[in-house]
mmCIF file of C-alpha atoms in Angstrom:
data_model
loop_
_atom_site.group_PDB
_atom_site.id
_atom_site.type_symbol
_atom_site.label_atom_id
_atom_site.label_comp_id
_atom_site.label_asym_id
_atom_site.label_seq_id
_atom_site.Cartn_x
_atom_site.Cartn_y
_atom_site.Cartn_z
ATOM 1 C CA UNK A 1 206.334 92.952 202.482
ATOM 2 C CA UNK A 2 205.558 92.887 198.465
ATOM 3 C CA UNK A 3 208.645 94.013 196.653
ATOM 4 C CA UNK A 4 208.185 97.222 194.411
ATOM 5 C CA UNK A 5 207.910 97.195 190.734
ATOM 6 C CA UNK A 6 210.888 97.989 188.720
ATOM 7 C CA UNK A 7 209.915 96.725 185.224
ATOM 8 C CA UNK A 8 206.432 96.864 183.736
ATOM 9 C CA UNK A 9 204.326 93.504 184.566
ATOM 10 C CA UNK A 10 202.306 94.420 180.898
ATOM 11 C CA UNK A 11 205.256 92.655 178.926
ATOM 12 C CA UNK A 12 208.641 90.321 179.444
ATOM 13 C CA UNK A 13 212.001 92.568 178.790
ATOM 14 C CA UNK A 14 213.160 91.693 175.666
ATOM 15 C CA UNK A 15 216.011 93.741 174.046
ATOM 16 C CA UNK A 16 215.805 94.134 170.032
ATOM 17 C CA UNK A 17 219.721 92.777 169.736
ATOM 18 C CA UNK A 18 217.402 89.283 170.512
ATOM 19 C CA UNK A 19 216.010 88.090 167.307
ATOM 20 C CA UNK A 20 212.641 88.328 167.913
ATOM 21 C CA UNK A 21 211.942 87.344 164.424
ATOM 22 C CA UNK A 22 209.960 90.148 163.121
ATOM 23 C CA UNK A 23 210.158 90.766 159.271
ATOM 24 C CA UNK A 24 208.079 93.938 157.429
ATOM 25 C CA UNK A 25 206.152 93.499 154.436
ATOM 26 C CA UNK A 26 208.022 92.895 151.512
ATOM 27 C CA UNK A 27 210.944 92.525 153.849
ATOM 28 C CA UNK A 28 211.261 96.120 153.843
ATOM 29 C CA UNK A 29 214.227 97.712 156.132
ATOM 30 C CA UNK A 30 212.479 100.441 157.891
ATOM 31 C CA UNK A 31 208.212 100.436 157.947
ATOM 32 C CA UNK A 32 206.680 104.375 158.293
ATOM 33 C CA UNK A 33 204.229 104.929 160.538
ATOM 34 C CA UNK A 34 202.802 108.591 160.920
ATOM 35 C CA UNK A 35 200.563 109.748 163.683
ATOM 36 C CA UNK A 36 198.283 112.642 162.747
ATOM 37 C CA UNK A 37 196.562 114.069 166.239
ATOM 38 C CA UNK A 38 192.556 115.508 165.584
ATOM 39 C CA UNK A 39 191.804 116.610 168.495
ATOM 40 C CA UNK A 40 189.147 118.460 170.121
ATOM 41 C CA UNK A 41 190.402 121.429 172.820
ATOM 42 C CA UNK A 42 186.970 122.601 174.408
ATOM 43 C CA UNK A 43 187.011 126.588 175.102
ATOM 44 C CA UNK A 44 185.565 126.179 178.776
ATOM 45 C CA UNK A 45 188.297 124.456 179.996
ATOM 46 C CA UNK A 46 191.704 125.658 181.141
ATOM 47 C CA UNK A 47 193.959 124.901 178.569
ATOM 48 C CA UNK A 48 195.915 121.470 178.977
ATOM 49 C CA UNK A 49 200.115 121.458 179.720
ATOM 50 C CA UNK A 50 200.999 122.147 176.160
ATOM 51 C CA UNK A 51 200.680 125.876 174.930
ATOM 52 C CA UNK A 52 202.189 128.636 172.831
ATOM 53 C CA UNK A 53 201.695 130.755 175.656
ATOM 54 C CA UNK A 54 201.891 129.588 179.291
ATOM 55 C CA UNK A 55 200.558 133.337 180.117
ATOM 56 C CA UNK A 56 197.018 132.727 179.991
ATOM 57 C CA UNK A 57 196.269 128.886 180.584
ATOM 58 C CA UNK A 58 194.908 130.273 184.076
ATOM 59 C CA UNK A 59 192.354 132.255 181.727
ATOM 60 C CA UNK A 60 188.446 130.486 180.890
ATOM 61 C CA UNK A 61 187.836 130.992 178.064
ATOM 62 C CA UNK A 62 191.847 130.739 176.700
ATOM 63 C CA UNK A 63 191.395 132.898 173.475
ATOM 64 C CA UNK A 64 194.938 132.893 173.021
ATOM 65 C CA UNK A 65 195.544 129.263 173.370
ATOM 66 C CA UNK A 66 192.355 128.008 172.086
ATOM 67 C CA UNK A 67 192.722 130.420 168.807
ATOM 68 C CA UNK A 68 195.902 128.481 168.472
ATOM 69 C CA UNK A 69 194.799 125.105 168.480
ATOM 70 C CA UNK A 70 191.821 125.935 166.856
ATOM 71 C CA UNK A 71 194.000 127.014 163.861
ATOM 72 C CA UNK A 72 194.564 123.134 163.298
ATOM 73 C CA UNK A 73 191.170 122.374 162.495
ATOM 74 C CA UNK A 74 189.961 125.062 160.510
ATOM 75 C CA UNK A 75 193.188 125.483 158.349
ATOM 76 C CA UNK A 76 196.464 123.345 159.259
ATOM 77 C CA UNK A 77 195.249 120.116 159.530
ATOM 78 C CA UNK A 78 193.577 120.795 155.278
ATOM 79 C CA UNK A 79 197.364 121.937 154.632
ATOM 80 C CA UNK A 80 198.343 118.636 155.895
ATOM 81 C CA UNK A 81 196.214 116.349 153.914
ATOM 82 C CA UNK A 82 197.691 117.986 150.729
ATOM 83 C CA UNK A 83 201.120 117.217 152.260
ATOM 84 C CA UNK A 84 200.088 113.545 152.976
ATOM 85 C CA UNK A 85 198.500 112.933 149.260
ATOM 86 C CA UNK A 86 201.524 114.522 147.783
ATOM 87 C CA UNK A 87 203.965 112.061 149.352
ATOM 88 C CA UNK A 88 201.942 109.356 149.405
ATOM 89 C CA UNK A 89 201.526 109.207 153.454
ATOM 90 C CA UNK A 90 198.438 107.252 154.396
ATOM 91 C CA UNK A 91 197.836 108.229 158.862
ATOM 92 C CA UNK A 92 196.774 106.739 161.571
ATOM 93 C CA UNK A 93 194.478 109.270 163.048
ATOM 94 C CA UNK A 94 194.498 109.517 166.981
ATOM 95 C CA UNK A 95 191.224 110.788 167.164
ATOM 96 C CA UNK A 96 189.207 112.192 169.858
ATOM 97 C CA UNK A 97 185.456 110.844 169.537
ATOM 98 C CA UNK A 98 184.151 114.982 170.641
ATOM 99 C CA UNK A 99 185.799 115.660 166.743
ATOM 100 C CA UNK A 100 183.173 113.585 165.381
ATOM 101 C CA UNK A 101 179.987 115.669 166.238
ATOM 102 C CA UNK A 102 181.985 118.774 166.917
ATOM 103 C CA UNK A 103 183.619 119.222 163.188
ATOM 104 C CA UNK A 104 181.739 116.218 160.965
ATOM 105 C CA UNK A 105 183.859 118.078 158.109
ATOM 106 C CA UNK A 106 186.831 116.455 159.405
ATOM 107 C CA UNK A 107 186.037 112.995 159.580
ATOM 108 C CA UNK A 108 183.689 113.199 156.326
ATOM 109 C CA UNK A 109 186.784 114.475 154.501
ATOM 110 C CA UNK A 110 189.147 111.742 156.287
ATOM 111 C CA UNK A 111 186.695 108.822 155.404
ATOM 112 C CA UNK A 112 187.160 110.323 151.683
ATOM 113 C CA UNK A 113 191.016 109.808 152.112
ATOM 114 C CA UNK A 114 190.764 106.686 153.892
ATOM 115 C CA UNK A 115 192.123 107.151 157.186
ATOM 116 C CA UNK A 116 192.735 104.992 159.330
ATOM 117 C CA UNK A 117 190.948 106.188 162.645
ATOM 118 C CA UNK A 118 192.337 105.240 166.106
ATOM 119 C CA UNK A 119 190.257 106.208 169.512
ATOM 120 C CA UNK A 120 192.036 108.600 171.743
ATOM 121 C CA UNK A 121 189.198 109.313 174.852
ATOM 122 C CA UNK A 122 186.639 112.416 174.138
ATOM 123 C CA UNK A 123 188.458 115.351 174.551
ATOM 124 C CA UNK A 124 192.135 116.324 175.839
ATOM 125 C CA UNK A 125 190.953 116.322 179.078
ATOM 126 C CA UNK A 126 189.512 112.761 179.314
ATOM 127 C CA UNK A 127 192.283 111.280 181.186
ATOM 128 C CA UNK A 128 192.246 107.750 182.411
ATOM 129 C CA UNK A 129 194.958 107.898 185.399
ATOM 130 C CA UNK A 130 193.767 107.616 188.289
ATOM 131 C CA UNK A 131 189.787 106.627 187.119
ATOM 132 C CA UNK A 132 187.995 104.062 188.587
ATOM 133 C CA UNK A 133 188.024 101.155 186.517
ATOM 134 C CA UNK A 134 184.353 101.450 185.888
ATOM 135 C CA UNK A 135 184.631 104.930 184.630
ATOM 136 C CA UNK A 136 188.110 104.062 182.610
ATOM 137 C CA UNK A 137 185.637 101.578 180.890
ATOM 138 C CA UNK A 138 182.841 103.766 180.497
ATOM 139 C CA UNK A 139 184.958 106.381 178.530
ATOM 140 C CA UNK A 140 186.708 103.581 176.336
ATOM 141 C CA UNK A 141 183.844 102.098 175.260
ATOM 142 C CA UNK A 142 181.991 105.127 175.073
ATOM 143 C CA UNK A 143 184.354 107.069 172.550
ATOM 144 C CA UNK A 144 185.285 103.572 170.292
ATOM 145 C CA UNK A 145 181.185 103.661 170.064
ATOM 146 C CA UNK A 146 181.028 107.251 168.945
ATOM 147 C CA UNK A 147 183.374 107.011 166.363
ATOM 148 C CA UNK A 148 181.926 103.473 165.182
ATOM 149 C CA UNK A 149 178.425 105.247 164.656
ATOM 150 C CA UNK A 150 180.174 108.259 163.107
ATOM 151 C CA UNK A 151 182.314 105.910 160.551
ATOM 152 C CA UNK A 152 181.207 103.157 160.490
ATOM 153 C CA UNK A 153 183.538 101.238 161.373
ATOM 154 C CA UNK A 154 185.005 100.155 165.059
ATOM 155 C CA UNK A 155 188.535 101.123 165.342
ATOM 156 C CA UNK A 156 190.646 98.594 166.275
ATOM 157 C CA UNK A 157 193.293 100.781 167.690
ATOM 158 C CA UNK A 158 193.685 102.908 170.891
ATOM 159 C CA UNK A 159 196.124 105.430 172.465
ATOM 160 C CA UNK A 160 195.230 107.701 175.411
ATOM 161 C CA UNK A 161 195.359 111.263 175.814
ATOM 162 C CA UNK A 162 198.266 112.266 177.203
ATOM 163 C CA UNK A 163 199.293 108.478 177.290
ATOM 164 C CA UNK A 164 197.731 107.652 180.234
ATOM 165 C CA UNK A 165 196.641 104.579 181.476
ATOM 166 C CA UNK A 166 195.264 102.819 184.729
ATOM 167 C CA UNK A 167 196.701 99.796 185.611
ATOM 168 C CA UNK A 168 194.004 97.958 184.420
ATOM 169 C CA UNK A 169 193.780 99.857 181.060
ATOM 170 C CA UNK A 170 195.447 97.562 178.866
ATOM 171 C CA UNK A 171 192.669 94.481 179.985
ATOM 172 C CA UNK A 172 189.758 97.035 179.572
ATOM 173 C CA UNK A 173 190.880 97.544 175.741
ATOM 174 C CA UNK A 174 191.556 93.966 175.208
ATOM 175 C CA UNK A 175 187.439 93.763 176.686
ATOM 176 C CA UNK A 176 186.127 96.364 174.597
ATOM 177 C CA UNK A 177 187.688 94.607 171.121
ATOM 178 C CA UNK A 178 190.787 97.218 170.693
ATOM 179 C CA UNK A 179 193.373 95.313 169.114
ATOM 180 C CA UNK A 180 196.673 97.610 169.508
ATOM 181 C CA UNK A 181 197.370 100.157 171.635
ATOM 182 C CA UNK A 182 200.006 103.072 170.761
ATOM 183 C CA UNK A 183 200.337 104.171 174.673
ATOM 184 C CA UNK A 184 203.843 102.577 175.451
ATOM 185 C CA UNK A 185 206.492 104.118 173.059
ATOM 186 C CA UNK A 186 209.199 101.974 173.879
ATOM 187 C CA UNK A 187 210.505 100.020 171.069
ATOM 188 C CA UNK A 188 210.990 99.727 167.312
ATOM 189 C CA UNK A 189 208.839 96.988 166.580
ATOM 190 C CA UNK A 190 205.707 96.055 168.061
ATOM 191 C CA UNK A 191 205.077 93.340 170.538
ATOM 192 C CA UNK A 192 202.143 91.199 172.104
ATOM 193 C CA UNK A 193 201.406 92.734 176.015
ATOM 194 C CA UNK A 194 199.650 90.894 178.452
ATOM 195 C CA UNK A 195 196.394 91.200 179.541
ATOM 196 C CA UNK A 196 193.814 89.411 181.477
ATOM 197 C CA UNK A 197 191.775 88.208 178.292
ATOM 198 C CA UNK A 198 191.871 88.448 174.700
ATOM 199 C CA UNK A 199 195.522 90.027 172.764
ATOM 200 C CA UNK A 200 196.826 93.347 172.650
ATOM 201 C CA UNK A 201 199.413 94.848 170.517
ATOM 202 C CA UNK A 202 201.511 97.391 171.389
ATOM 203 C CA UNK A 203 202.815 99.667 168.656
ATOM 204 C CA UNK A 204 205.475 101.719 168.564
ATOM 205 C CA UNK A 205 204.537 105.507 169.099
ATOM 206 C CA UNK A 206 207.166 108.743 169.043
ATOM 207 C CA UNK A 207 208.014 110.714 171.767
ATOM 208 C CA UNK A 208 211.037 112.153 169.735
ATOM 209 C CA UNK A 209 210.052 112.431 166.183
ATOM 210 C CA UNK A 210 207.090 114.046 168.009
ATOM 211 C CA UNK A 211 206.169 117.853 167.345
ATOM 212 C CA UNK A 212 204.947 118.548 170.890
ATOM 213 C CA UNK A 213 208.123 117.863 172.685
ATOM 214 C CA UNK A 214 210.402 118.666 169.707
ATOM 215 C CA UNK A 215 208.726 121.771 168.773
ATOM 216 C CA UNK A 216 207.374 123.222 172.076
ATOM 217 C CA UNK A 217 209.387 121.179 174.553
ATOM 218 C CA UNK A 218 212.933 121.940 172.818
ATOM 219 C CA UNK A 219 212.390 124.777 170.664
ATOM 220 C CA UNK A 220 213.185 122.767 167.211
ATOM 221 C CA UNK A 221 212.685 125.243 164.748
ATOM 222 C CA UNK A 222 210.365 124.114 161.549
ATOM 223 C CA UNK A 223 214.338 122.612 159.702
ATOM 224 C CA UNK A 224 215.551 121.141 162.993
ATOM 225 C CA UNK A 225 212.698 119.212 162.961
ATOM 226 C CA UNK A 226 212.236 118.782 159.531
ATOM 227 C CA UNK A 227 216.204 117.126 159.703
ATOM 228 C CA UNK A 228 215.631 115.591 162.870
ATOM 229 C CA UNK A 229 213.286 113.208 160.425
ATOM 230 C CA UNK A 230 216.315 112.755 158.183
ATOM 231 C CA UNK A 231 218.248 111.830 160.591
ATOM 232 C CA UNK A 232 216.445 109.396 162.415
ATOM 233 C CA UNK A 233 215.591 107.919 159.143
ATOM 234 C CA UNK A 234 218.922 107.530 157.864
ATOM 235 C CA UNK A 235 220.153 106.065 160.769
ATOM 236 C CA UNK A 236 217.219 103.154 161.451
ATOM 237 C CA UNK A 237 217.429 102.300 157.455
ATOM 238 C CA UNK A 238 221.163 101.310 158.141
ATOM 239 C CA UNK A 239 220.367 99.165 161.295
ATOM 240 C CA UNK A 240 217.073 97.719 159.058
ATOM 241 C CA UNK A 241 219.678 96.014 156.809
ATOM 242 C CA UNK A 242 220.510 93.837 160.217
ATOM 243 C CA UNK A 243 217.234 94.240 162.214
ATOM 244 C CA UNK A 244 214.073 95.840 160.601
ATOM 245 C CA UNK A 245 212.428 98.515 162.724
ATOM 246 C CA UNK A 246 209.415 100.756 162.726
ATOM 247 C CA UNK A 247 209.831 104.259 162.532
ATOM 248 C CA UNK A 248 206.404 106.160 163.790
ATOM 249 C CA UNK A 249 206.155 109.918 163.270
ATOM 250 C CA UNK A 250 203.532 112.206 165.614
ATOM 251 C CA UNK A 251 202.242 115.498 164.184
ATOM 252 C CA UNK A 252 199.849 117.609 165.431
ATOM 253 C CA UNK A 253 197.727 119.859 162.649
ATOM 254 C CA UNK A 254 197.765 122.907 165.470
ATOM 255 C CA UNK A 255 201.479 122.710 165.312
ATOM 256 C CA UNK A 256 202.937 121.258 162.030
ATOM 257 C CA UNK A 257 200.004 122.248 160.165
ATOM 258 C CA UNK A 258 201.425 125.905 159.860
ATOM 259 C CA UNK A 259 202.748 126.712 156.274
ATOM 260 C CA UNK A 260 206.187 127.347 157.410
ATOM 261 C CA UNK A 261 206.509 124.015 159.189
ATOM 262 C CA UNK A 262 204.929 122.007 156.372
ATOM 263 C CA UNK A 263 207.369 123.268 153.363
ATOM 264 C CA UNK A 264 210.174 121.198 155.503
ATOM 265 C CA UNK A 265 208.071 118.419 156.349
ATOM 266 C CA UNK A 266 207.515 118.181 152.696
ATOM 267 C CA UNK A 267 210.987 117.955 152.429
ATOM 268 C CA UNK A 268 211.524 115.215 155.189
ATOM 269 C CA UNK A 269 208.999 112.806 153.786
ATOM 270 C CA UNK A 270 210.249 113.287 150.628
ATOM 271 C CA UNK A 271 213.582 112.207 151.576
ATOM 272 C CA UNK A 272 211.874 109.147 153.108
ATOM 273 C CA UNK A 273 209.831 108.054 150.583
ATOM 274 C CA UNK A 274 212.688 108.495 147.715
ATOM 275 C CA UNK A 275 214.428 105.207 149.366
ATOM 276 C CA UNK A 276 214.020 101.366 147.918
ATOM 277 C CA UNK A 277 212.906 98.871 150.938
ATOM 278 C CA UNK A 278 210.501 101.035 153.111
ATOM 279 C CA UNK A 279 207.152 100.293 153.824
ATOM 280 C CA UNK A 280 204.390 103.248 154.091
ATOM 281 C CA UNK A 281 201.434 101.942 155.856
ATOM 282 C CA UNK A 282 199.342 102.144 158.878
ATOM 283 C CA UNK A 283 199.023 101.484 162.708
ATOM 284 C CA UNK A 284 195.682 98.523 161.423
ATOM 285 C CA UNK A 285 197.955 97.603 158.369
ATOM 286 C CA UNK A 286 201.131 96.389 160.946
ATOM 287 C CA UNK A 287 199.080 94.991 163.420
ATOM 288 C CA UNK A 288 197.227 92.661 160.796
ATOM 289 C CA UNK A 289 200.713 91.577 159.692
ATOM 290 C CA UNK A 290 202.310 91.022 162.718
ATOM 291 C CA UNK A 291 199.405 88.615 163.954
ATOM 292 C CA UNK A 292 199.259 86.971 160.978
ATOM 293 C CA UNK A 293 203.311 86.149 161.150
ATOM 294 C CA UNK A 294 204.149 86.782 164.447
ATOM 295 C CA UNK A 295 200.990 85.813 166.557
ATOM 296 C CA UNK A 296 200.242 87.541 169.728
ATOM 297 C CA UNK A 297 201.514 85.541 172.641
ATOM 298 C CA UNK A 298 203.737 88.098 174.146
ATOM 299 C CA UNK A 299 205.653 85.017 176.292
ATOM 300 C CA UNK A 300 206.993 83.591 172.710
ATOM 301 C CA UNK A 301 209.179 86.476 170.982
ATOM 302 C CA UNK A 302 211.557 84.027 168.975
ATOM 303 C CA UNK A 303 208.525 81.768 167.882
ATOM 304 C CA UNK A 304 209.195 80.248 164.128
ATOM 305 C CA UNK A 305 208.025 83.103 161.482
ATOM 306 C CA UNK A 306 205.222 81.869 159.461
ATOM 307 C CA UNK A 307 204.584 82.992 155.712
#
């Protein structure tokens, strides 16, 4: 009889107190990673698990809902991109591939910003779990080549909708040329995963500092959140003077897009950004430094840093 799992086979256990050796650019304390969600939420579909109003999900078409999250696109997520210039915030832009022929607006004004764009499936409701393995391919490949042709440029990084995986989704990304993967947000520093060809990177994502199950999960109101930020800030940049750490950031336009919610941000990132030894960057940005110094053989945490 085969044992059950208890630990994930995708990578060895090893606890940050280990020196694994990872340094930030500049030797910065804490690096800043923020997560901005474009999504697409079609309006013949019940809505998915996360809604202002759990009332009407049942309901095709969702006006309620859909209105809602349809908000973030036509206003909040503009709102946001003057937040991001004015603290000098550069994201890493889950992106659902549907966005790209659905609202051209938003990628043609995201190229102008210089985004970085990461493929997230088609639509919310393109969930791998439970797929075949051929049609978990099919959609990977299918929505890293729509937003290639729409950009211009493959994206190198991918997280799933709703986070969810296969068990053979981490070797299918490796296959299809996607070089990190934001799925598994369970550390504060990335590290190489195995897979049956190829590397992958995992980077560290936010379930926390995360405006879905801050906002709607726990009721934060727009300054909990806001100090929430702070907080976790504050407390990483002391531990980066010992062990440097990653702090990512996950904000949907739908949700912190709404004026009220983006005066605090403001204030949050501004906070942030006001401290010596942090580094801003992106999801591409850490993954080309940590091969480059760290490698990618997830079996060889404490290997010698190279310059």
């Amino acid at each position: 009889m085969t044992a059950p799992l208890t630990q994930t086979p995708r990578y060895p256990f090893w606890p940050i107190a280990k020196d694994r050796g990872f340094t930030l650019p500049g030797d910065a304390r804490v690096g800043l990673i923020v997560y901005l969600n474009v999504e697409h939420f079609p309006i013949d579909v019940p809505a998915p698990a996360h809604a202002i109003y759990p009332g009407t999900t049942h309901m095709v078409p969702d006006i309620l809902n859909y209105g809602w999250r349809d908000y973030g696109n036509r206003v909040g997520l503009w709102r946001m991109m003057e937040l991001f210039g004015d603290v000098g915030i550069r994201p890493s832009v889950n992106l659902h591939a549907d966005v790209c022929h659905e609202y051209p607006e938003l990628i043609e004004a995201g190229e102008a910003l210089g985004w970085e764009w990461i493929a997230q499936s088609h639509t919310a409701g393109a969930i791998l779990t439970a797929m075949p393995e051929d049609r978990a391919r099919e959609i990977i490949e299918g929505s890293v080549g729509i937003i290639e042709q729409a950009t211009g440029r493959r994206p190198k990084g991918w997280m799933g909708s709703h986070l969810a995986e296969t068990p053979e989704t981490p070797d299918l990304l490796a296959e299809a040329g996607i070089e990190y993967c934001s799925d598994y947000a369970c550390d504060d520093q990335p590290f190489a995963m195995r897979v049956r060809s190829g590397s992958l990177i995992s980077m560290p994502y936010a379930l926390e500092a995360n405006d879905v199950p801050g906002v709607l999960g726990k009721g934060l109101t727009a300054q909990d959140f806001a100090q929430l930020l702070i907080d976790q800030f504050d407390e990483l940049y002391e531990e980066g003077a010992a062990i440097p750490r990653v702090m990512p950031v996950s904000l949907h336009p739908f949700i912190s897009g709404h004026a009220f919610r983006t005066r605090h941000l403001r204030r949050a990132f501004r906070h942030i950004v006001g401290h010596d030894g942090i580094w801003i960057g992106t999801c591409g940005e850490l993954n080309e430094w940590y091969r480059r110094t760290r490698g990618a053989d997830p079996e060889r945490p404490q290997q010698e840093r190279r310059a």
